[in-house]
PDB file of C-alpha atoms in Angstrom:
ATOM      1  CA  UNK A   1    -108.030 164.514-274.711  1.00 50.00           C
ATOM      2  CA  UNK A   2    -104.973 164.355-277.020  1.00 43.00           C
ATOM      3  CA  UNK A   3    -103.442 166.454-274.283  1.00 45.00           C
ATOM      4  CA  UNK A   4    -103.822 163.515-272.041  1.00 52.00           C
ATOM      5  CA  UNK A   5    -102.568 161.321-273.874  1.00 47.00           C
ATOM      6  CA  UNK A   6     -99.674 162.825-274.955  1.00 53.00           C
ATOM      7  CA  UNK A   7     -99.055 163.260-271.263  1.00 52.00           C
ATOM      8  CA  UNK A   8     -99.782 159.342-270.541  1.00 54.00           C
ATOM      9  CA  UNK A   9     -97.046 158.411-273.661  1.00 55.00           C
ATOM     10  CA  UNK A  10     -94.403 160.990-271.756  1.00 52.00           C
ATOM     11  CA  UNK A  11     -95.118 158.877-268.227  1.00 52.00           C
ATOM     12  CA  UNK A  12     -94.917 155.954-269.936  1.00 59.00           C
ATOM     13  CA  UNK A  13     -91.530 156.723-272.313  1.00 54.00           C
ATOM     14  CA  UNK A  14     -90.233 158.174-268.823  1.00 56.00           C
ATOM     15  CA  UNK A  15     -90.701 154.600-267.016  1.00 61.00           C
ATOM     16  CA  UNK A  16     -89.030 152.871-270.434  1.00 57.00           C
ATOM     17  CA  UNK A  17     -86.180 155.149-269.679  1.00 54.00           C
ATOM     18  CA  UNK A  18     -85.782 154.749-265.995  1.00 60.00           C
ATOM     19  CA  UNK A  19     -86.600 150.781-266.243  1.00 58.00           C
ATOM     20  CA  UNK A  20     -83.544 150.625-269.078  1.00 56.00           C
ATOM     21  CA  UNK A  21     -81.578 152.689-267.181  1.00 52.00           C
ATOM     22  CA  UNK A  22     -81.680 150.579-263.982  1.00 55.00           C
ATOM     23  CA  UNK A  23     -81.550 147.098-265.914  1.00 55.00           C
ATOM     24  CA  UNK A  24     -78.331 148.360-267.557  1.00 51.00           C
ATOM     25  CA  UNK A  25     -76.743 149.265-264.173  1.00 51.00           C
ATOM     26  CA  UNK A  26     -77.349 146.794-262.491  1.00 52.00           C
ATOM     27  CA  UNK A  27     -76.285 144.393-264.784  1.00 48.00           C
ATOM     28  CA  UNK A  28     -72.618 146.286-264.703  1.00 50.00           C
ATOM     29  CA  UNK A  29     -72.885 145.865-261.053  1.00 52.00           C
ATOM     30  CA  UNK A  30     -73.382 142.428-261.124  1.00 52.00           C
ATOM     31  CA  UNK A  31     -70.824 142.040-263.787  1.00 49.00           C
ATOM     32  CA  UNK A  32     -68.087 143.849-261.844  1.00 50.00           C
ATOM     33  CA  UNK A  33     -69.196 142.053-258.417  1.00 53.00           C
ATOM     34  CA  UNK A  34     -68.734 138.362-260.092  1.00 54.00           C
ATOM     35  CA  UNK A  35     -65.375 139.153-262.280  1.00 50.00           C
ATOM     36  CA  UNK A  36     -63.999 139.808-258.299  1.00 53.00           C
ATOM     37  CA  UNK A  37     -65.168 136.974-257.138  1.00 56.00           C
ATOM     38  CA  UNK A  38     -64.723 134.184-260.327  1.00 55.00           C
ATOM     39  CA  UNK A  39     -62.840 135.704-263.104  1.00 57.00           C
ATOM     40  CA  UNK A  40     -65.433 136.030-265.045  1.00 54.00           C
ATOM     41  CA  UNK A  41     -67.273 139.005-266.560  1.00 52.00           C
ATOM     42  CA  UNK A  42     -70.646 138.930-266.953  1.00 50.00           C
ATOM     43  CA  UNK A  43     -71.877 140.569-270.466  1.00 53.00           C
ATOM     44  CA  UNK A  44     -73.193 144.212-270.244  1.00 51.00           C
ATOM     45  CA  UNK A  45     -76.590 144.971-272.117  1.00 50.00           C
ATOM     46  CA  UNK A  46     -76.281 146.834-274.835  1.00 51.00           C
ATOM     47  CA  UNK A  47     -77.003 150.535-274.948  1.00 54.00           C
ATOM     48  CA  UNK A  48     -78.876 150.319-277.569  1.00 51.00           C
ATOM     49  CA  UNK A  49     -81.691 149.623-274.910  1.00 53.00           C
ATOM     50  CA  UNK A  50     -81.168 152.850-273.109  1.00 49.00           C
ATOM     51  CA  UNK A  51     -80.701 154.771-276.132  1.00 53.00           C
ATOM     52  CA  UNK A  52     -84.305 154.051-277.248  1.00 49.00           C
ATOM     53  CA  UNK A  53     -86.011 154.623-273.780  1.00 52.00           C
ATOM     54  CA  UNK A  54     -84.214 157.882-273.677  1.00 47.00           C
ATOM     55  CA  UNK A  55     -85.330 158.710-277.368  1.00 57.00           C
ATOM     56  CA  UNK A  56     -88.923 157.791-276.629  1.00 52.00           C
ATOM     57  CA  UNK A  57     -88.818 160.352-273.929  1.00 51.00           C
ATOM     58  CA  UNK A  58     -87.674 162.982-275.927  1.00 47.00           C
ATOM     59  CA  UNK A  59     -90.153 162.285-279.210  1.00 50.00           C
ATOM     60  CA  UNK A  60     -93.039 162.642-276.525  1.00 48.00           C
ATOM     61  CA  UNK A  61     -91.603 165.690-274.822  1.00 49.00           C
ATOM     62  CA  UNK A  62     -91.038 167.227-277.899  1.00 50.00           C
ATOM     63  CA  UNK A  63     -94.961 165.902-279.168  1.00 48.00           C
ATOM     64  CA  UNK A  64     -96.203 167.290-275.669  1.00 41.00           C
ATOM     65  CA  UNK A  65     -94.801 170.501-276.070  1.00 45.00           C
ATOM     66  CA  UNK A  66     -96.094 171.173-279.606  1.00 44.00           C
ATOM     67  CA  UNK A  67     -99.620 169.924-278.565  1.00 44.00           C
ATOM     68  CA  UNK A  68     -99.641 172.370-275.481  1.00 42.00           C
ATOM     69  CA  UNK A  69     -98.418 175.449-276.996  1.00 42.00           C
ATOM     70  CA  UNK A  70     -97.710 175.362-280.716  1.00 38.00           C
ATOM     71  CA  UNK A  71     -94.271 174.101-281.018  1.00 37.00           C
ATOM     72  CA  UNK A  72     -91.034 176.667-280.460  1.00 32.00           C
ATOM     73  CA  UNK A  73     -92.241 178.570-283.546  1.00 33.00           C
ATOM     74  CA  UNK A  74     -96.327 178.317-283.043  1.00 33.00           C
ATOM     75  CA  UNK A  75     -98.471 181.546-282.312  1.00 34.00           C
ATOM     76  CA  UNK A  76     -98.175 182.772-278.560  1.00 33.00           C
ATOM     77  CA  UNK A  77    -101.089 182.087-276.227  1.00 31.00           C
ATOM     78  CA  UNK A  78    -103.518 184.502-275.400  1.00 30.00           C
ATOM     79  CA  UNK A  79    -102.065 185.749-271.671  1.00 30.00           C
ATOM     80  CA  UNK A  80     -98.428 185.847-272.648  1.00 28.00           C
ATOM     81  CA  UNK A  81     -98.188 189.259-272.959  1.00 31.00           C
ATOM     82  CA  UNK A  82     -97.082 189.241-276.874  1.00 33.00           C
ATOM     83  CA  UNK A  83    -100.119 188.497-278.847  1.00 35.00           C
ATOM     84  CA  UNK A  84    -103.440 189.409-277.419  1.00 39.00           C
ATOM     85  CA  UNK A  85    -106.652 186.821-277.991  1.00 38.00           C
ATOM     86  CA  UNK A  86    -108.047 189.167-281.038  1.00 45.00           C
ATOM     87  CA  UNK A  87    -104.554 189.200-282.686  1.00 47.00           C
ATOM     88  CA  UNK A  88    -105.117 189.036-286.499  1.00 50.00           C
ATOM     89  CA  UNK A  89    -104.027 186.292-288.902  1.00 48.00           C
ATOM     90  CA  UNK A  90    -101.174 188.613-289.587  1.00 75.00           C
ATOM     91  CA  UNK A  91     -99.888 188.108-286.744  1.00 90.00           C
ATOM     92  CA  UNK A  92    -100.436 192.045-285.487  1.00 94.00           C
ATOM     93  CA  UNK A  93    -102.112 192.832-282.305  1.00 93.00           C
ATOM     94  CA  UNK A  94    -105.624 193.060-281.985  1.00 94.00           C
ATOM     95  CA  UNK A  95    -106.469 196.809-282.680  1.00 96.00           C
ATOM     96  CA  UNK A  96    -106.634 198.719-279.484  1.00 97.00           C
ATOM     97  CA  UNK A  97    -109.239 201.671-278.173  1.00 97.00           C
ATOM     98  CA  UNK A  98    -108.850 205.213-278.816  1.00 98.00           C
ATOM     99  CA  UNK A  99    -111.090 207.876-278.347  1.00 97.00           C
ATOM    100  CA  UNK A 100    -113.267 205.143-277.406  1.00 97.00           C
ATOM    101  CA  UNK A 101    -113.549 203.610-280.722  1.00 97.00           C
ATOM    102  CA  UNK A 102    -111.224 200.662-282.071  1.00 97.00           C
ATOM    103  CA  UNK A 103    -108.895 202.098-284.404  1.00 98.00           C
ATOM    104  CA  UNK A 104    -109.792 199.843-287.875  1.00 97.00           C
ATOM    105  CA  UNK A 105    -113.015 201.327-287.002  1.00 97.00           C
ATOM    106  CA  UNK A 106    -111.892 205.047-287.044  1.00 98.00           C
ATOM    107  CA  UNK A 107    -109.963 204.060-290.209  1.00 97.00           C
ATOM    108  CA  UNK A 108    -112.861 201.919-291.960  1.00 97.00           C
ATOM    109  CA  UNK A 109    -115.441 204.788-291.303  1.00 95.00           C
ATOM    110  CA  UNK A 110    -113.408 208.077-292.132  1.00 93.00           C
ATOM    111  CA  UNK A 111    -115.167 209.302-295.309  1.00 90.00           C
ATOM    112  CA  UNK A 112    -112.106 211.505-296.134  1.00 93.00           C
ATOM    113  CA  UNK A 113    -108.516 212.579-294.376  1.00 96.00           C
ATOM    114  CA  UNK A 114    -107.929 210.898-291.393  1.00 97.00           C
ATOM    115  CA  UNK A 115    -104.815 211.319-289.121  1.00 98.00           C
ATOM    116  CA  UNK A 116    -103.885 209.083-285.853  1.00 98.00           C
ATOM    117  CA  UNK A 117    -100.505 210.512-284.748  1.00 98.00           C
ATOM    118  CA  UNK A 118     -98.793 212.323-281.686  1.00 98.00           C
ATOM    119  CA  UNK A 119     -99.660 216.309-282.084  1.00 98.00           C
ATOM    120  CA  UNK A 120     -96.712 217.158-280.889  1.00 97.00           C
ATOM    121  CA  UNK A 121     -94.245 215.036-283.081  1.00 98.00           C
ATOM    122  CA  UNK A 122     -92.987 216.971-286.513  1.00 98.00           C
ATOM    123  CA  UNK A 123     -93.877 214.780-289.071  1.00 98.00           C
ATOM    124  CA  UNK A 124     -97.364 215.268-287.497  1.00 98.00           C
ATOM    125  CA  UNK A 125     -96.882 219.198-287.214  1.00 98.00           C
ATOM    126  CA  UNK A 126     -95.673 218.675-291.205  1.00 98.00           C
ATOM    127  CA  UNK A 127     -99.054 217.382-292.543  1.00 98.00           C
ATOM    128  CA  UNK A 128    -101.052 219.430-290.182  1.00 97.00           C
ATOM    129  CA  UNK A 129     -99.488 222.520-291.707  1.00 97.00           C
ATOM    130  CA  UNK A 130     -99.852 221.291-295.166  1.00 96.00           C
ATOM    131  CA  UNK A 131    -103.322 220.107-294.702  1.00 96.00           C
ATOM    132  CA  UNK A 132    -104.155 224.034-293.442  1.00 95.00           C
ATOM    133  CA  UNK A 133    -102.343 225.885-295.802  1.00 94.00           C
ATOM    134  CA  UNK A 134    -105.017 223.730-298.944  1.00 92.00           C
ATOM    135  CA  UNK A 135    -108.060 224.152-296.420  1.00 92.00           C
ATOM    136  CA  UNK A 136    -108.275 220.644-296.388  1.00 93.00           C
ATOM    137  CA  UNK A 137    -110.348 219.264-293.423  1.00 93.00           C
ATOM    138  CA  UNK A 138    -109.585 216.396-291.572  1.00 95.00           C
ATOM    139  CA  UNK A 139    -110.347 213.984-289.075  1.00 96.00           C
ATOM    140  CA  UNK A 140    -107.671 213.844-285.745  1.00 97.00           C
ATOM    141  CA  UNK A 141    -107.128 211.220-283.371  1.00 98.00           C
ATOM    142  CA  UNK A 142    -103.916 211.364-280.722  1.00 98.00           C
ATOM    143  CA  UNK A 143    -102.237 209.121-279.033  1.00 98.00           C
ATOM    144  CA  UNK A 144     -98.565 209.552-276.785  1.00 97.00           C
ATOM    145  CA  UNK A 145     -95.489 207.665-277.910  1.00 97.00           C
ATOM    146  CA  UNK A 146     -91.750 208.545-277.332  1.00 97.00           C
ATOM    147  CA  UNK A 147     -89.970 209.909-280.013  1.00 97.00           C
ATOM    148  CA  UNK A 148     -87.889 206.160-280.501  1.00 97.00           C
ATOM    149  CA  UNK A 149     -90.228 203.516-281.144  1.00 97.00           C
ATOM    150  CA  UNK A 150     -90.122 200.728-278.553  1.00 96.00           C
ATOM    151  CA  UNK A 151     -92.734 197.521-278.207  1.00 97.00           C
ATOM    152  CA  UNK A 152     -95.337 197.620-275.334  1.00 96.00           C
ATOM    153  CA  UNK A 153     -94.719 201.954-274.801  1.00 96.00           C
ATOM    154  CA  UNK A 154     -98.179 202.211-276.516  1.00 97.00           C
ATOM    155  CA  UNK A 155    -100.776 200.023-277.885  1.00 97.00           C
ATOM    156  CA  UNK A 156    -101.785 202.201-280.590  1.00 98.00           C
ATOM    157  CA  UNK A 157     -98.275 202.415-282.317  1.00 98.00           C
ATOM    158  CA  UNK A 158     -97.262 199.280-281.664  1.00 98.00           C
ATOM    159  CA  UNK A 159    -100.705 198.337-283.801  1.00 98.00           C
ATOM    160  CA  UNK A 160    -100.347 200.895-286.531  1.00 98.00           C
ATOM    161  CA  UNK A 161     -96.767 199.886-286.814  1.00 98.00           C
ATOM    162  CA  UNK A 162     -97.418 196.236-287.234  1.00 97.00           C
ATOM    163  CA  UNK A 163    -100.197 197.128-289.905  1.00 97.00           C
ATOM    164  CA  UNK A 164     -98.536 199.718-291.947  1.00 97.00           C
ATOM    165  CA  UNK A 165     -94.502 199.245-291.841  1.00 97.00           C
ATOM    166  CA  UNK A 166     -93.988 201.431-294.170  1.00 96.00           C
ATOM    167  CA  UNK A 167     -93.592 204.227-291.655  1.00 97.00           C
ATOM    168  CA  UNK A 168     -90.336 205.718-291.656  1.00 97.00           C
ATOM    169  CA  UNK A 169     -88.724 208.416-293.190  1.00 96.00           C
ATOM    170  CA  UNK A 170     -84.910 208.573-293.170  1.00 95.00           C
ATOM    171  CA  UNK A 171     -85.222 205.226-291.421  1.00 96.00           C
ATOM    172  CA  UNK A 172     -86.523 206.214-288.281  1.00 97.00           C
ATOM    173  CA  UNK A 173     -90.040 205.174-287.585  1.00 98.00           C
ATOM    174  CA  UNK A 174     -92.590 207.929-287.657  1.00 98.00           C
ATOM    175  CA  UNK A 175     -95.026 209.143-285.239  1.00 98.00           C
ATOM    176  CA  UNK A 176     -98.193 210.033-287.439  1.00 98.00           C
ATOM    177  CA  UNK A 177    -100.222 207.678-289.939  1.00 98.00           C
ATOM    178  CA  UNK A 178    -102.752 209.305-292.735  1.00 98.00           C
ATOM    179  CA  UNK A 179    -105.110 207.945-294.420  1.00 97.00           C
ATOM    180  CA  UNK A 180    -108.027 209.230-297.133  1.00 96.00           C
ATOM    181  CA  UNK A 181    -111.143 206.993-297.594  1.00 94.00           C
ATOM    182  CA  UNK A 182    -109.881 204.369-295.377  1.00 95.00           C
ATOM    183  CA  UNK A 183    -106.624 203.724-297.042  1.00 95.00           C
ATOM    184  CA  UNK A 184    -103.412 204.221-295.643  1.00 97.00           C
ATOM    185  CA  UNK A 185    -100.895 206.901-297.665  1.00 96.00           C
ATOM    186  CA  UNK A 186     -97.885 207.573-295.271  1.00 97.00           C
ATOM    187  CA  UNK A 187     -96.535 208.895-292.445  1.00 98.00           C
ATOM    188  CA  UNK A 188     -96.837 213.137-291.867  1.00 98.00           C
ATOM    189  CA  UNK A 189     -93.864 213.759-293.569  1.00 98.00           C
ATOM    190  CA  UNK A 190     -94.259 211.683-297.034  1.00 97.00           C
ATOM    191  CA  UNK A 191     -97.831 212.544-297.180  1.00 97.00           C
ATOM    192  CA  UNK A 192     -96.787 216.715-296.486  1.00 97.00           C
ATOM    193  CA  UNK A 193     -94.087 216.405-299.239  1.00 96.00           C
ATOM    194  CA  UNK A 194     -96.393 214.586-301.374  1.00 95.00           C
ATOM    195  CA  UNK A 195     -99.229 217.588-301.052  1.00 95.00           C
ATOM    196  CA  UNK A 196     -96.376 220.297-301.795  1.00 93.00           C
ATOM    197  CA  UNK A 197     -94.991 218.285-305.439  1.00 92.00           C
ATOM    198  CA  UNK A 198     -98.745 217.603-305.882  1.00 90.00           C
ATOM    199  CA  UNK A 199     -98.327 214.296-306.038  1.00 90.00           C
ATOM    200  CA  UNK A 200    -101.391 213.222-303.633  1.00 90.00           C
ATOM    201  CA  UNK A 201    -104.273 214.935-303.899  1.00 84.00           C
ATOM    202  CA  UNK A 202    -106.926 214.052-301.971  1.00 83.00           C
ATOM    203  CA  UNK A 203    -110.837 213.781-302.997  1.00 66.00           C
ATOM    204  CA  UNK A 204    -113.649 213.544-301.128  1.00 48.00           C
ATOM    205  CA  UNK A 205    -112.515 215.795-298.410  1.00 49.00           C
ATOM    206  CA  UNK A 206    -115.572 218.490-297.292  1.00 45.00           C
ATOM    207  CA  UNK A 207    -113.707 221.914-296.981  1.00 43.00           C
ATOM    208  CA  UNK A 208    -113.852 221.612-292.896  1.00 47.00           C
ATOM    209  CA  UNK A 209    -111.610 223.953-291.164  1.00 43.00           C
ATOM    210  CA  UNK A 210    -108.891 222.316-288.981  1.00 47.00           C
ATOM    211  CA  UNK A 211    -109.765 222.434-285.449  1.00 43.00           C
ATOM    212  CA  UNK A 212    -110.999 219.528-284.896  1.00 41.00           C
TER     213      UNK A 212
END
């Protein structure tokens, strides 16, 4: 409904326009017609009038366009291709499937080490080794990126990413994301250096062997 009539205040601001408009040409035509004919000039309107129908039609165009889609600046629409309909008040994308499970859920139910990365990446290969070297077991979940990070290549990253930025190492965006008990420590590389200076050490982990 306030779509409508937002829409019925842009027809109507468009007719104020176009009426002003045509009053103040006419006017000059009539002006320039009789100062041939007499001498004597008729006086123009003033454009004040067309300055306001003209502003009217802007205000509502600009009203219009917030009401329909959330301003310049708003939250894209579900269907735009940037922000699906279960994005998150963070603005990320709505977490995607993998291994048939969404991935907050194979994050929110891992009761120890979990990694979601690309196997064959190094800062995945880094943790992996570390992780075998302690006998530390762990939960694995892949997914296939490039090795440059680009928006839309997959819908995992580009999720994992969004939710935990702090992801890089030597400023290039990493490939592999660990977590213990549901909480995120680092990409393969800070959490492998952090296992060697004993600096993370995690607990609740149940002695599995790697092979998952």
């Amino acid at each position: 409904p306030k779509l409508g009539l937002r829409l019925a205040s842009l027809v109507g601001a468009l007719g104020l326009a176009m009426a002003s408009a045509a009053s103040y040409f006419a006017v000059e035509d009539e002006s320039t017609e009789r100062a041939a004919t007499t001498g004597i000039a008729v006086p123009r309107p003033p454009n004040l009038l067309v300055l306001v129908g003209v502003l009217a039609l802007v205000l509502t165009t600009s009203a219009v366009a917030a009401s329909a889609g959330g301003g310049m600046h708003g939250p894209a629409r579900a269907g735009t291709g940037f922000i699906s309909e279960a994005a998150a008040v963070d603005g990320c994308p709505g977490p995607p499937l993998l291994d048939g499970h969404r991935v907050t859920d194979l994050i929110a139910q891992s009761s120890g080490l979990l990694v979601i990365g690309n196997p064959s990446m190094r800062c995945t290969l880094a943790v992996e080794g570390e992780l075998k070297v302690r006998g530390l077991g762990r939960d694995m979940h892949s997914f296939d990126c490039p090795f440059v990070y680009e928006p839309g290549i997959s819908a995992v990253w580009d999720y994992l990413h969004c939710k935990y930025p702090d992801d890089r190492f030597m400023g290039t965006i990493m490939h592999s994301y660990v977590f213990n008990r549901g909480s995120f420590v680092g990409n393969g590389f800070v959490v492998a250096q952090k296992l060697q200076s004993g600096g993370f050490n995690p607990s609740g982990h149940d002695g599995r062997e790697l092979g998952r």
